Amino acid sequence: MLIPLLVALAMTAVSFTLVGRRLLMLYRIGRAAQPVEPGRVGGGRRLAAALRAELVEVLSQRRVVRWTGPGVAHAAVFWGFLILLLTLVERYGALFQRDFALPVIGRWAVVGFLEDLAVVAVLAAVATFGVIRWRRSPSREGRASRFFGSHNEAARFTLAMICVEMVTLLLYRAAQVATGYFPYPDGAFVSEWLGGLLEPLGSDVLDVLEPVAILLSLGVLLAFLVFVVHSKHLHILLAPINVALARRPRALGALLPVHSGGKPVDFDDPGEDDLMGRGKIEDFTWKGLLDFATCVECGRCQSECPAWNTGKPLSPKLLVMALRDHALAKAPVLLAGSDAERAALPADVLAEAERPLVAAPADGGVVDPEALWACTTCGACVEQCPVDIEHVDHVVDLRRHQMLFESEFPSEAGVALRNLEHAGDPWGGGASHRMDWAADLPFPVRVLGEDGEERLPDDVEYLFWVGCAGAFDETAQRTARAVAELLHRADVSFMVLGEAETCCGDTARRMGNEFLFRELARANIETMDAAGVRKIVVTCAHCLNTLGNEYPQFGGSYEVVHHTELLARLVADGRLTPTERVDATVAYHDACYLGRHNGIYDPPREVLATVPGVRLVELPRNRERSFCCGAGGARMWMDETTGTRINVDRTDEALALSPDLITAACPFCIVMLTDGVGTRRQQGAAAEHVEVTDVAQVLLRSTANSQAAGSQEVEP
Ligand code: SF4
Ligand code: SF4
């Protein structure tokens, strides 16, 4: 075995050299990028979270197996390859010593069985992938295919390589069985069967076949390794690292503050060189670049994206791929040691380096501005991504540079921004109209400061955060009134800020205007801290997210509950008793910022389930796979002229259930769905009787004549 051994060592050396050079180059690109924000790496808690993620996300393949067919196939390949690492040691061992066996476990029949089973599982998985890729290929499904835009040739080549690797692996094992050097006396059912077929070849042939098969299988594997680090299959190496370094629990909920040089930017005294978002590829942190390099191109994000599904140019997958390809193409410029070295680079590389990061395709942009501003920040991509890529953070970071540095943003967004600056709300209603919503209520709503008090009195349990929608949008005003009435009936004491409330800042932040967001957040925190606020109830999913998850970044820490959580508790505690029948088929739409971003799925359903007569029907895309209404990410304030309208698409999904009521628990969703129903009505669709309403209003109808019970404190 001396010659095969030397050949194997030479192949290994060549492969490792090529792989090492590539990995070093990737590492140097990462070094050229921005440092990560504090807390991303290091620390005991971070390590514990990373280990847990490795177990839950990577080893268990939890996120992947949610997509049953391809998920199970992927898990089979992953676990199969883990088991087959043992055969790698056995192959190298056999070149040194023909009857090599793994120490301790190497002659145990169970191990031989598992290795053969792994080969069968991997081959079955590859066949499954082949069928899925054929059935769902872009040539058959066009843009609807989740593989649209992926490097499908490379994927097919990979499947072929895996097949060849499995076949050569079986060939060497079968030859070993036939020559009598196979370490396992039994258990390896496929190898033994194939070995029996090879036996008639005779020992002379088998003595040659065995090392040749080992070299072939090692050669394919080593070539595959080189291919992996030069292709999108780099994820095989990078995914565990990316998962370990991902934001926990997920990159949903709060956005990160603007960071530059690994530190949050001090907007009161910004440095001259501080980055305001990402304007060049090297402005991303190395974790950002790691995200881009880790993309599997599986298209799970693309298939869930509301923008992509309604014909917009935005696909989270294509966005990530474009940024990755640009980073790799620009790498020689980033890594050039001197101006002279840079100037000597090929013209196409220099041209790539000059491409603007965000500009129209005709102007050579890496990211199309129309795609960038089409994002609703719904988080469907983050939710689905099996390797924990943080799309929403990257989108907002790109927007921040456009907004704060280039002053480039959709003109309609400017109207909302001006309203926020001058009136404190995107509607432009103004502080003096903030209490209009409460005018017709049959009881007085207590407003902080109205009776001269500066702090919430001791008998007040909740600050009712009305929100800009609740204050100024007609449909949301109805929800605000319904919630106020329900709280009043349940004897829950609450107060509102009235004119002292300003926009929570969600719209400004998701547009990328961090400066304005900070101003709004600070003003609100100052007001609430001065008033001694501890517990807040909100009716808007965006307010919930901003007050609960983002205000702590600025020192404002409160216990924030969504009205459906509080109402569900009040009903469960017997303080609200739905008695009147509401005979209706009710469809419930999960708001992205309530569900995916904050994990609140059950309370709205629990409230509806308590109402007599309600027949709750689920939309096909529900809970974590809910389809956005189209209003998030400040899209509420921008025109939607490309493709079909997201809200109409979602409305159609609800109308297909023939509901009497379409419910939601976020005023933005209700505005969008109401608009969707209106559009279909105008077009003559049978939606005449369908009403869009908040969950609270359904509960209010059912409790219309019931008495409030008790006056005990609501348990948090
Ligand atoms: S956040 Fe939503 S809209 Fe934005 S890219 Fe992801 S899936 Fe698409
Ligand atoms: S970003 Fe994530 S979900 Fe989207 S294609 Fe890449 S790996 Fe798949």
XYZ file of C-alpha atoms and ligand atoms in Angstrom:
732
model
C 0.000 0.000 0.000
C 3.039 2.332 -0.155
C 2.239 3.846 -3.542
C -1.475 4.372 -2.779
C -0.450 5.873 0.543
C 1.931 8.338 -1.143
C -0.703 9.237 -3.736
C -3.291 9.802 -0.992
C -0.917 12.004 1.000
C -0.026 14.017 -2.102
C -3.715 14.529 -2.983
C -4.412 15.559 0.597
C -1.548 18.040 0.614
C -2.716 19.647 -2.659
C -6.327 19.812 -1.500
C -5.475 21.252 1.911
C -3.190 23.847 0.332
C -5.932 25.040 -2.008
C -8.518 25.007 0.770
C -6.161 26.769 3.185
C -5.380 29.525 0.677
C -9.058 30.118 0.061
C -9.915 30.177 3.753
C -7.044 32.570 4.430
C -8.348 34.853 1.702
C -11.854 34.751 3.211
C -10.411 35.467 6.648
C -8.519 38.476 5.285
C -11.718 39.830 3.709
C -13.347 39.556 7.128
C -10.409 41.455 8.650
C -10.978 44.259 6.163
C -14.579 44.632 7.352
C -15.946 46.393 10.425
C -15.661 44.824 13.890
C -18.822 43.312 15.357
C -20.914 45.075 17.967
C -20.161 44.460 21.656
C -21.581 41.215 23.054
C -21.588 39.386 19.721
C -18.630 37.202 20.721
C -17.159 36.180 24.051
C -18.619 35.884 27.524
C -20.081 32.905 29.368
C -23.706 33.611 28.488
C -22.845 34.082 24.849
C -20.946 30.781 24.854
C -23.859 28.953 26.483
C -26.259 30.401 23.903
C -23.906 29.393 21.086
C -23.623 25.830 22.374
C -27.365 25.578 22.732
C -27.815 26.882 19.186
C -25.343 24.321 17.862
C -27.336 21.564 19.510
C -30.796 22.864 18.666
C -30.198 24.407 15.228
C -27.275 22.531 13.705
C -27.222 19.050 15.225
C -30.979 18.603 15.437
C -31.542 20.346 12.067
C -34.697 21.767 13.676
C -35.233 24.694 11.302
C -34.506 22.548 8.250
C -36.870 19.673 9.014
C -39.795 22.098 9.257
C -39.915 21.778 5.461
C -40.784 18.113 5.605
C -39.543 16.621 2.304
C -36.371 18.605 1.621
C -35.820 19.056 5.355
C -35.718 15.344 6.103
C -33.477 14.804 3.070
C -31.093 17.541 4.242
C -31.038 16.092 7.744
C -30.238 12.655 6.259
C -27.270 14.101 4.373
C -26.067 16.028 7.415
C -26.303 13.165 9.876
C -25.127 10.697 7.230
C -21.954 12.692 6.605
C -21.341 12.976 10.344
C -21.422 9.188 10.649
C -19.346 8.753 7.514
C -16.524 10.793 9.038
C -15.656 7.476 10.676
C -15.054 5.938 7.264
C -12.632 8.747 6.475
C -10.412 7.637 9.354
C -10.854 4.027 8.240
C -9.799 4.840 4.672
C -6.612 6.647 5.674
C -5.982 3.936 8.292
C -6.312 1.172 5.679
C -3.598 2.810 3.581
C -1.198 2.599 6.501
C -2.298 -0.831 7.698
C -4.562 -2.984 5.566
C -6.558 -4.502 8.445
C -6.957 -1.175 10.227
C -9.954 -0.786 12.544
C -11.065 2.212 14.565
C -9.826 1.988 18.140
C -12.399 0.568 20.596
C -15.478 0.670 18.279
C -13.820 -0.419 15.049
C -15.062 -4.015 14.990
C -18.455 -3.408 16.488
C -21.171 -4.574 14.082
C -23.469 -1.664 15.036
C -20.924 0.826 13.706
C -20.590 -1.086 10.434
C -24.377 -1.141 10.140
C -24.696 2.587 10.841
C -22.055 3.437 8.256
C -23.874 1.449 5.577
C -27.200 2.877 6.647
C -25.715 6.383 6.346
C -24.624 5.661 2.767
C -28.109 4.448 1.878
C -29.714 7.458 3.575
C -27.437 9.902 1.769
C -28.136 8.265 -1.596
C -31.881 8.335 -0.929
C -31.624 12.000 0.105
C -29.687 12.878 -3.048
C -32.374 11.192 -5.139
C -35.022 13.183 -3.230
C -33.145 16.429 -3.842
C -32.883 15.548 -7.513
C -36.633 15.070 -7.777
C -37.411 18.239 -5.775
C -35.012 20.321 -7.829
C -36.480 18.971 -11.056
C -40.106 19.455 -10.004
C -39.492 22.911 -8.574
C -36.923 24.083 -11.105
C -37.095 27.678 -12.329
C -37.601 26.372 -15.859
C -40.872 24.739 -14.719
C -42.069 27.246 -12.111
C -40.376 30.462 -13.168
C -40.205 33.142 -10.515
C -42.356 31.071 -8.146
C -39.547 28.543 -7.783
C -37.537 29.033 -4.631
C -34.481 28.080 -6.688
C -35.029 31.025 -9.040
C -31.726 32.902 -9.202
C -29.747 30.235 -7.318
C -26.637 28.623 -8.790
C -28.534 25.517 -9.856
C -25.765 24.056 -12.031
C -23.444 24.020 -9.029
C -26.164 22.388 -6.939
C -26.649 19.631 -9.502
C -22.875 19.141 -9.722
C -22.757 18.772 -5.947
C -25.465 16.131 -5.966
C -23.539 14.242 -8.632
C -20.317 14.450 -6.592
C -22.047 13.146 -3.494
C -23.398 10.224 -5.511
C -19.948 9.375 -6.892
C -18.479 9.646 -3.406
C -21.048 7.222 -1.996
C -20.556 4.740 -4.834
C -16.748 4.728 -4.537
C -17.051 4.439 -0.776
C -19.244 1.367 -1.141
C -16.872 -0.052 -3.748
C -13.884 0.117 -1.387
C -15.870 -1.356 1.488
C -17.173 -4.167 -0.721
C -13.637 -4.880 -1.971
C -12.449 -5.065 1.631
C -15.217 -7.533 2.435
C -14.142 -9.664 -0.534
C -10.421 -9.556 0.393
C -11.183 -10.274 4.052
C -9.738 -7.005 5.428
C -13.082 -5.398 6.250
C -13.049 -4.504 9.971
C -16.682 -5.439 10.694
C -17.548 -9.140 10.933
C -21.224 -8.366 10.267
C -23.772 -5.559 10.332
C -22.610 -3.744 7.172
C -25.469 -5.134 5.132
C -24.817 -3.311 1.839
C -21.048 -3.752 1.856
C -21.404 -7.450 2.611
C -23.914 -7.961 -0.176
C -21.733 -6.080 -2.689
C -18.627 -7.889 -1.398
C -20.309 -11.191 -2.222
C -20.879 -9.957 -5.785
C -17.204 -8.960 -6.146
C -15.716 -12.192 -4.766
C -15.692 -14.003 -8.159
C -13.200 -11.379 -9.452
C -10.442 -13.184 -7.559
C -7.776 -11.927 -5.177
C -5.451 -10.435 -7.840
C -8.123 -8.066 -9.106
C -9.493 -7.326 -5.659
C -6.023 -6.482 -4.294
C -5.835 -3.733 -6.912
C -9.471 -2.699 -6.703
C -9.354 -2.054 -2.956
C -6.650 0.682 -2.944
C -7.915 2.140 -6.218
C -11.414 2.480 -4.734
C -9.956 4.064 -1.593
C -8.015 6.571 -3.693
C -11.045 7.302 -5.847
C -13.284 7.933 -2.857
C -10.637 10.085 -1.166
C -9.944 11.933 -4.410
C -13.607 12.769 -4.900
C -13.887 13.903 -1.285
C -10.772 16.089 -1.443
C -11.854 17.613 -4.755
C -15.277 18.218 -3.225
C -13.610 20.025 -0.327
C -11.857 22.369 -2.750
C -15.117 22.893 -4.629
C -16.971 23.575 -1.374
C -14.754 26.480 -0.319
C -15.001 28.008 -3.783
C -18.788 27.733 -4.058
C -22.028 28.405 -2.208
C -21.484 25.060 -0.493
C -19.099 26.939 1.745
C -22.084 26.896 4.070
C -21.084 23.347 5.042
C -18.088 24.856 6.837
C -19.506 28.256 7.755
C -23.037 27.415 8.902
C -22.047 26.162 12.374
C -19.931 29.310 12.905
C -22.679 31.623 11.656
C -25.280 29.946 13.850
C -22.988 30.221 16.874
C -22.520 33.959 16.307
C -26.134 34.817 15.438
C -28.192 37.226 17.517
C -30.131 35.343 20.182
C -32.875 34.401 20.504
C -33.135 35.615 16.865
C -32.414 38.681 14.768
C -36.062 39.730 15.113
C -37.774 42.133 17.472
C -35.378 44.964 18.292
C -33.093 46.441 15.683
C -29.514 47.068 16.729
C -28.468 50.690 17.222
C -26.181 52.183 14.560
C -22.657 50.882 15.100
C -19.354 52.089 13.760
C -15.977 50.577 14.544
C -17.647 48.037 16.854
C -19.258 50.734 19.030
C -22.686 52.381 19.047
C -22.544 55.782 17.362
C -22.998 58.674 19.782
C -25.519 60.799 17.886
C -25.027 63.679 20.316
C -21.386 63.900 19.388
C -20.721 61.746 16.307
C -17.147 61.279 15.167
C -16.131 62.558 11.751
C -15.404 59.047 10.499
C -18.395 57.377 12.090
C -20.347 55.193 9.687
C -24.063 55.865 9.427
C -25.154 52.473 8.157
C -23.520 50.611 5.278
C -22.526 52.476 2.134
C -19.762 50.135 0.931
C -19.405 46.395 1.239
C -16.516 46.774 3.690
C -18.771 48.897 5.931
C -20.528 45.691 6.972
C -19.169 43.896 10.001
C -17.284 40.678 9.433
C -20.355 38.910 10.815
C -22.370 40.554 8.044
C -19.936 39.228 5.451
C -20.051 35.836 7.174
C -23.848 35.932 6.764
C -23.508 36.544 3.040
C -20.919 33.778 2.599
C -23.050 31.296 4.546
C -26.133 31.504 2.318
C -27.147 28.058 1.062
C -29.241 29.558 -1.748
C -32.060 27.294 -0.596
C -34.598 30.027 -1.351
C -36.727 29.377 1.728
C -36.584 33.111 2.481
C -37.489 34.022 -1.081
C -40.523 31.760 -1.130
C -41.912 33.447 2.014
C -41.052 37.037 1.152
C -44.172 39.169 0.591
C -42.280 41.534 -1.672
C -40.987 38.765 -3.922
C -44.327 36.964 -3.925
C -46.101 40.036 -5.230
C -43.699 40.760 -8.056
C -41.289 43.247 -6.481
C -37.582 43.110 -7.320
C -36.705 42.247 -3.703
C -35.709 38.704 -2.833
C -33.816 38.287 0.450
C -31.861 35.454 -1.142
C -30.857 37.472 -4.205
C -29.963 40.422 -1.969
C -27.642 38.262 0.129
C -26.150 36.613 -2.953
C -25.531 39.974 -4.628
C -23.720 41.283 -1.551
C -21.657 38.088 -1.277
C -20.696 38.088 -4.960
C -19.748 41.754 -4.776
C -17.616 41.192 -1.660
C -15.727 38.345 -3.346
C -15.296 40.239 -6.610
C -14.051 43.330 -4.770
C -11.755 41.284 -2.503
C -8.536 41.840 -4.481
C -9.020 45.596 -4.065
C -9.759 45.262 -0.345
C -6.729 43.033 0.157
C -4.257 44.975 -1.985
C -1.359 46.034 0.212
C -0.534 49.291 -1.584
C -1.835 51.730 -4.167
C 0.581 50.312 -6.719
C -0.708 46.801 -6.081
C -4.248 48.055 -6.398
C -3.537 49.915 -9.627
C -2.077 46.736 -11.132
C -5.313 44.823 -10.669
C -7.367 43.838 -13.755
C -9.779 46.478 -15.030
C -12.870 44.379 -14.299
C -11.859 44.029 -10.639
C -11.306 47.778 -10.349
C -14.652 48.380 -12.035
C -16.352 46.064 -9.534
C -14.858 48.043 -6.668
C -16.352 51.224 -8.085
C -19.901 49.892 -8.229
C -22.255 51.812 -5.927
C -23.712 49.559 -3.258
C -27.233 50.938 -3.706
C -28.144 52.236 -7.148
C -30.370 51.304 -10.048
C -29.191 48.302 -12.080
C -28.643 50.614 -15.049
C -26.180 52.573 -12.928
C -24.317 49.426 -11.912
C -25.754 49.206 -8.405
C -25.224 46.070 -6.358
C -28.602 46.505 -4.664
C -31.543 48.004 -6.531
C -33.072 50.852 -4.445
C -36.523 49.616 -5.413
C -35.662 46.266 -3.826
C -34.186 47.915 -0.748
C -37.253 50.037 -0.068
C -39.672 47.196 -0.872
C -38.818 45.368 2.353
C -41.577 45.349 4.962
C -39.128 44.079 7.634
C -41.682 41.326 8.239
C -38.966 38.903 9.326
C -40.273 35.951 7.290
C -36.801 35.537 5.802
C -35.076 35.545 9.190
C -37.652 33.111 10.532
C -37.103 30.623 7.732
C -33.367 30.893 7.184
C -31.754 27.609 8.268
C -28.372 29.275 8.836
C -29.563 32.289 10.845
C -28.807 35.049 8.353
C -29.917 38.449 9.667
C -31.578 39.961 6.612
C -33.634 42.658 8.339
C -30.589 44.115 10.097
C -28.742 44.340 6.791
C -31.682 45.928 4.983
C -32.061 48.572 7.682
C -28.308 49.208 7.767
C -28.358 49.836 4.011
C -31.372 52.129 4.439
C -29.598 54.020 7.229
C -26.773 55.004 4.913
C -29.219 56.009 2.194
C -31.264 58.053 4.648
C -28.594 59.614 6.869
C -25.671 59.988 4.479
C -27.073 60.144 0.956
C -30.523 61.589 1.732
C -31.881 59.141 -0.830
C -35.263 57.653 -0.022
C -38.713 57.380 -1.628
C -40.236 60.828 -1.842
C -43.538 59.684 -0.252
C -41.566 58.601 2.825
C -40.461 62.205 3.162
C -44.025 63.291 3.908
C -44.283 60.905 6.860
C -40.851 61.990 8.094
C -41.782 65.664 7.948
C -44.988 64.909 9.833
C -43.005 63.074 12.478
C -40.610 65.978 12.842
C -43.255 68.687 13.003
C -46.346 67.011 14.432
C -44.899 64.029 16.317
C -46.895 61.511 14.289
C -46.717 60.256 10.699
C -50.333 61.285 10.002
C -49.543 64.907 10.786
C -52.525 65.076 13.162
C -50.655 67.042 15.827
C -50.602 66.801 19.608
C -53.761 68.861 20.088
C -55.829 66.141 18.372
C -54.319 63.213 20.235
C -57.391 62.734 22.422
C -60.016 62.992 19.656
C -60.438 59.215 19.693
C -61.874 59.305 23.234
C -64.436 62.050 22.616
C -67.489 59.757 22.333
C -66.667 57.364 25.137
C -69.368 57.058 27.794
C -66.823 57.525 30.591
C -63.943 59.952 31.082
C -60.463 58.738 30.139
C -57.911 59.934 32.663
C -55.094 61.905 31.046
C -51.792 62.418 32.829
C -51.424 66.003 33.996
C -55.060 66.905 33.418
C -55.686 67.120 37.161
C -52.294 68.634 37.815
C -50.536 65.355 38.677
C -47.024 64.833 37.327
C -46.833 61.109 38.052
C -49.241 58.232 37.577
C -51.323 58.065 40.762
C -50.939 54.908 42.860
C -54.381 53.644 41.879
C -53.431 53.601 38.183
C -52.128 50.251 37.074
C -51.474 50.738 33.366
C -50.381 53.464 31.076
C -52.578 52.935 28.003
C -50.263 53.757 25.098
C -52.748 54.829 22.423
C -50.221 55.132 19.594
C -50.415 57.371 16.536
C -52.770 55.016 14.700
C -55.109 54.798 17.689
C -55.101 58.575 17.934
C -55.463 59.541 14.269
C -56.652 56.660 12.098
C -60.415 56.211 12.086
C -60.390 52.399 12.163
C -57.679 52.264 14.815
C -59.596 54.804 16.889
C -62.399 52.250 17.100
C -59.930 49.717 18.490
C -58.599 52.231 21.007
C -62.148 52.946 22.152
C -62.960 49.226 22.361
C -59.897 48.517 24.483
C -60.605 51.485 26.734
C -64.192 50.270 27.218
C -63.109 46.737 27.980
C -60.529 47.911 30.511
C -63.126 50.174 32.061
C -65.630 47.305 32.319
C -63.032 45.007 33.833
C -62.172 47.706 36.357
C -58.585 47.959 35.204
C -57.356 51.411 36.114
C -55.442 53.144 33.341
C -54.320 56.549 32.207
C -53.107 57.938 28.891
C -50.399 60.489 28.121
C -52.667 62.574 25.881
C -50.773 65.386 24.204
C -47.543 64.291 25.878
C -47.411 61.115 23.782
C -45.445 61.219 20.522
C -44.796 58.554 17.915
C -42.880 55.587 19.334
C -40.449 55.930 16.415
C -40.940 52.579 14.651
C -41.575 54.250 11.293
C -38.500 56.483 11.519
C -36.238 53.652 12.651
C -37.285 51.225 9.958
C -36.901 53.895 7.314
C -33.324 54.198 8.514
C -33.683 57.568 10.231
C -32.019 56.594 13.489
C -31.478 60.209 14.397
C -35.190 60.994 14.406
C -36.007 57.699 16.094
C -33.676 58.556 18.970
C -35.274 61.968 19.375
C -38.760 60.458 19.577
C -37.693 57.610 21.837
C -35.884 59.916 24.216
C -38.833 62.290 24.477
C -41.207 59.439 25.287
C -38.829 57.819 27.767
C -38.312 61.150 29.507
C -42.075 61.636 29.780
C -42.746 58.116 31.009
C -39.861 58.033 33.464
C -40.949 61.371 34.920
C -44.451 59.929 35.300
C -43.159 56.790 37.033
C -44.578 54.477 34.370
C -43.974 50.767 34.958
C -46.695 48.891 33.097
C -47.891 49.770 29.614
C -50.660 48.289 27.506
C -50.511 48.887 23.757
C -52.860 48.082 20.877
C -50.254 48.305 18.132
C -47.767 45.541 17.381
C -45.172 48.108 16.260
C -45.501 50.101 19.476
C -45.258 46.844 21.426
C -41.998 46.009 19.703
C -40.502 49.471 19.972
C -41.465 50.218 23.569
C -40.802 46.710 24.829
C -37.710 45.712 22.859
C -36.028 48.901 21.673
C -36.550 51.478 24.409
C -34.321 49.486 26.801
C -31.452 50.402 24.419
C -32.008 53.987 25.597
C -32.640 53.281 29.248
C -36.435 52.973 29.093
C -37.413 49.646 30.650
C -41.100 48.942 31.109
C -43.375 45.954 31.295
C -45.183 46.216 27.986
C -48.186 44.018 27.200
C -50.248 43.756 24.091
C -53.956 44.364 24.563
C -54.808 40.817 23.440
C -52.543 39.401 26.158
C -54.235 41.539 28.782
C -57.733 40.837 27.481
C -57.098 37.087 27.379
C -55.994 37.275 31.007
C -59.014 39.352 32.032
C -61.351 36.822 30.441
C -59.502 33.904 32.025
C -59.711 35.624 35.424
C -63.446 36.158 35.013
C -63.183 39.919 34.947
C -64.622 40.044 31.452
C -67.305 37.565 30.504
C -68.263 37.250 26.850
C -71.923 36.282 26.856
C -73.490 37.691 23.707
C -73.304 35.484 20.642
C -71.306 36.789 17.719
C -72.380 34.349 15.056
C -69.627 34.765 12.552
C -66.912 32.956 10.690
C -63.807 34.785 11.820
C -60.453 34.711 10.034
C -57.488 35.868 12.109
C -54.397 37.426 10.515
C -51.125 37.230 12.483
C -49.350 40.590 12.455
C -45.621 40.150 11.789
C -44.581 42.388 14.681
C -46.910 40.582 17.043
C -46.160 37.023 15.917
C -42.767 36.514 14.331
C -41.092 39.468 16.027
C -42.599 38.922 19.478
C -43.925 35.365 19.568
C -47.515 36.354 20.451
C -49.708 33.884 18.591
C -52.109 32.422 21.149
C -53.659 35.340 23.109
C -55.659 36.786 20.177
C -56.925 33.290 19.332
C -57.748 32.677 22.998
C -59.817 35.859 23.116
C -61.732 34.914 19.968
C -62.262 31.358 21.230
C -64.075 32.667 24.314
C -66.686 34.510 22.277
C -69.865 32.419 21.846
C -70.802 31.842 18.220
C -67.362 32.630 16.775
C -66.072 30.038 14.293
C -62.355 30.733 14.040
C -60.797 29.778 10.711
C -57.056 29.819 10.062
C -55.518 31.402 7.013
C -53.319 28.920 5.120
C -50.236 31.002 5.940
C -50.536 31.498 9.677
C -48.484 31.924 12.843
C -44.738 32.004 12.067
C -45.458 31.585 8.350
C -47.961 34.430 8.286
C -47.918 36.641 5.186
C -47.320 40.335 5.841
C -50.121 42.873 5.316
C -47.619 45.134 3.564
C -47.430 47.963 6.110
C -44.295 47.105 8.092
C -40.856 48.604 7.572
C -42.534 51.997 7.045
C -44.066 50.624 3.825
C -47.380 51.997 5.104
C -46.116 55.418 4.007
C -44.749 54.474 0.612
C -46.377 53.847 -2.765
C -46.630 50.282 -4.016
C -46.645 50.464 -7.788
C -44.751 47.345 -8.861
C -46.459 43.968 -9.081
C -49.621 43.195 -7.148
C -50.414 44.810 -3.810
C -49.335 42.827 -0.758
C -52.435 43.767 1.232
C -54.746 42.641 -1.571
C -52.875 39.344 -1.839
C -53.330 38.762 1.881
C -56.961 39.885 1.769
C -57.662 37.396 -1.024
C -56.230 34.635 1.136
C -58.617 35.608 3.919
C -61.616 36.087 1.606
C -61.083 32.593 0.205
C -62.208 31.314 3.618
C -65.595 33.055 3.185
C -65.375 34.862 6.509
C -67.835 37.306 7.987
C -65.069 39.020 9.917
C -61.382 39.382 9.130
C -59.637 40.147 12.389
C -56.165 41.262 13.349
C -54.565 42.771 16.419
C -52.527 45.603 14.943
C -53.907 48.858 13.553
C -51.502 48.826 10.606
C -52.800 45.410 9.527
C -56.377 46.552 9.933
C -55.814 49.603 7.745
C -54.196 47.445 5.059
C -56.790 44.670 5.160
C -59.638 47.185 5.160
C -58.102 48.719 2.072
C -57.775 45.241 0.553
C -61.444 44.414 1.140
C -62.416 47.827 -0.238
C -60.395 47.183 -3.376
C -62.043 43.825 -3.948
C -65.470 45.330 -3.295
C -64.869 47.997 -5.919
C -63.887 45.265 -8.328
C -67.155 43.488 -7.663
C -65.809 40.586 -5.626
C -68.311 39.064 -3.197
C -66.974 40.851 -0.137
C -69.990 43.024 0.613
C -70.714 41.722 4.080
C -67.085 41.207 5.157
C -65.881 43.453 7.933
C -62.284 43.975 9.055
C -61.921 44.524 12.758
C -59.673 44.191 15.768
C -59.995 41.203 18.088
C -60.899 43.620 20.885
C -63.972 44.803 19.024
C -65.255 41.239 18.693
C -64.830 40.776 22.424
C -66.539 44.092 23.108
C -69.597 43.002 21.099
C -69.833 39.862 23.156
C -69.507 41.641 26.483
C -71.812 44.475 25.505
C -74.424 43.723 28.133
C -72.353 41.869 30.687
C -71.236 43.406 33.936
C -67.670 43.911 34.941
C -66.732 41.509 37.656
C -64.446 42.083 40.584
C -61.808 44.729 40.892
C -58.756 42.737 41.828
C -55.303 43.481 40.320
C -54.541 41.790 37.032
C -51.628 39.423 37.481
C -48.764 40.332 35.159
S -38.190 41.086 5.971
Fe -39.973 40.322 4.817
S -40.166 41.753 3.076
Fe -38.096 42.039 3.931
S -36.798 40.678 2.732
Fe -37.427 39.523 4.550
S -39.256 38.396 3.900
Fe -38.913 40.011 2.354
S -30.668 33.597 3.077
Fe -31.057 31.747 4.287
S -33.127 31.078 3.665
Fe -32.404 32.542 2.142
S -31.490 31.313 0.527
Fe -29.823 31.904 1.907
S -29.706 30.224 3.385
Fe -31.683 29.979 2.334
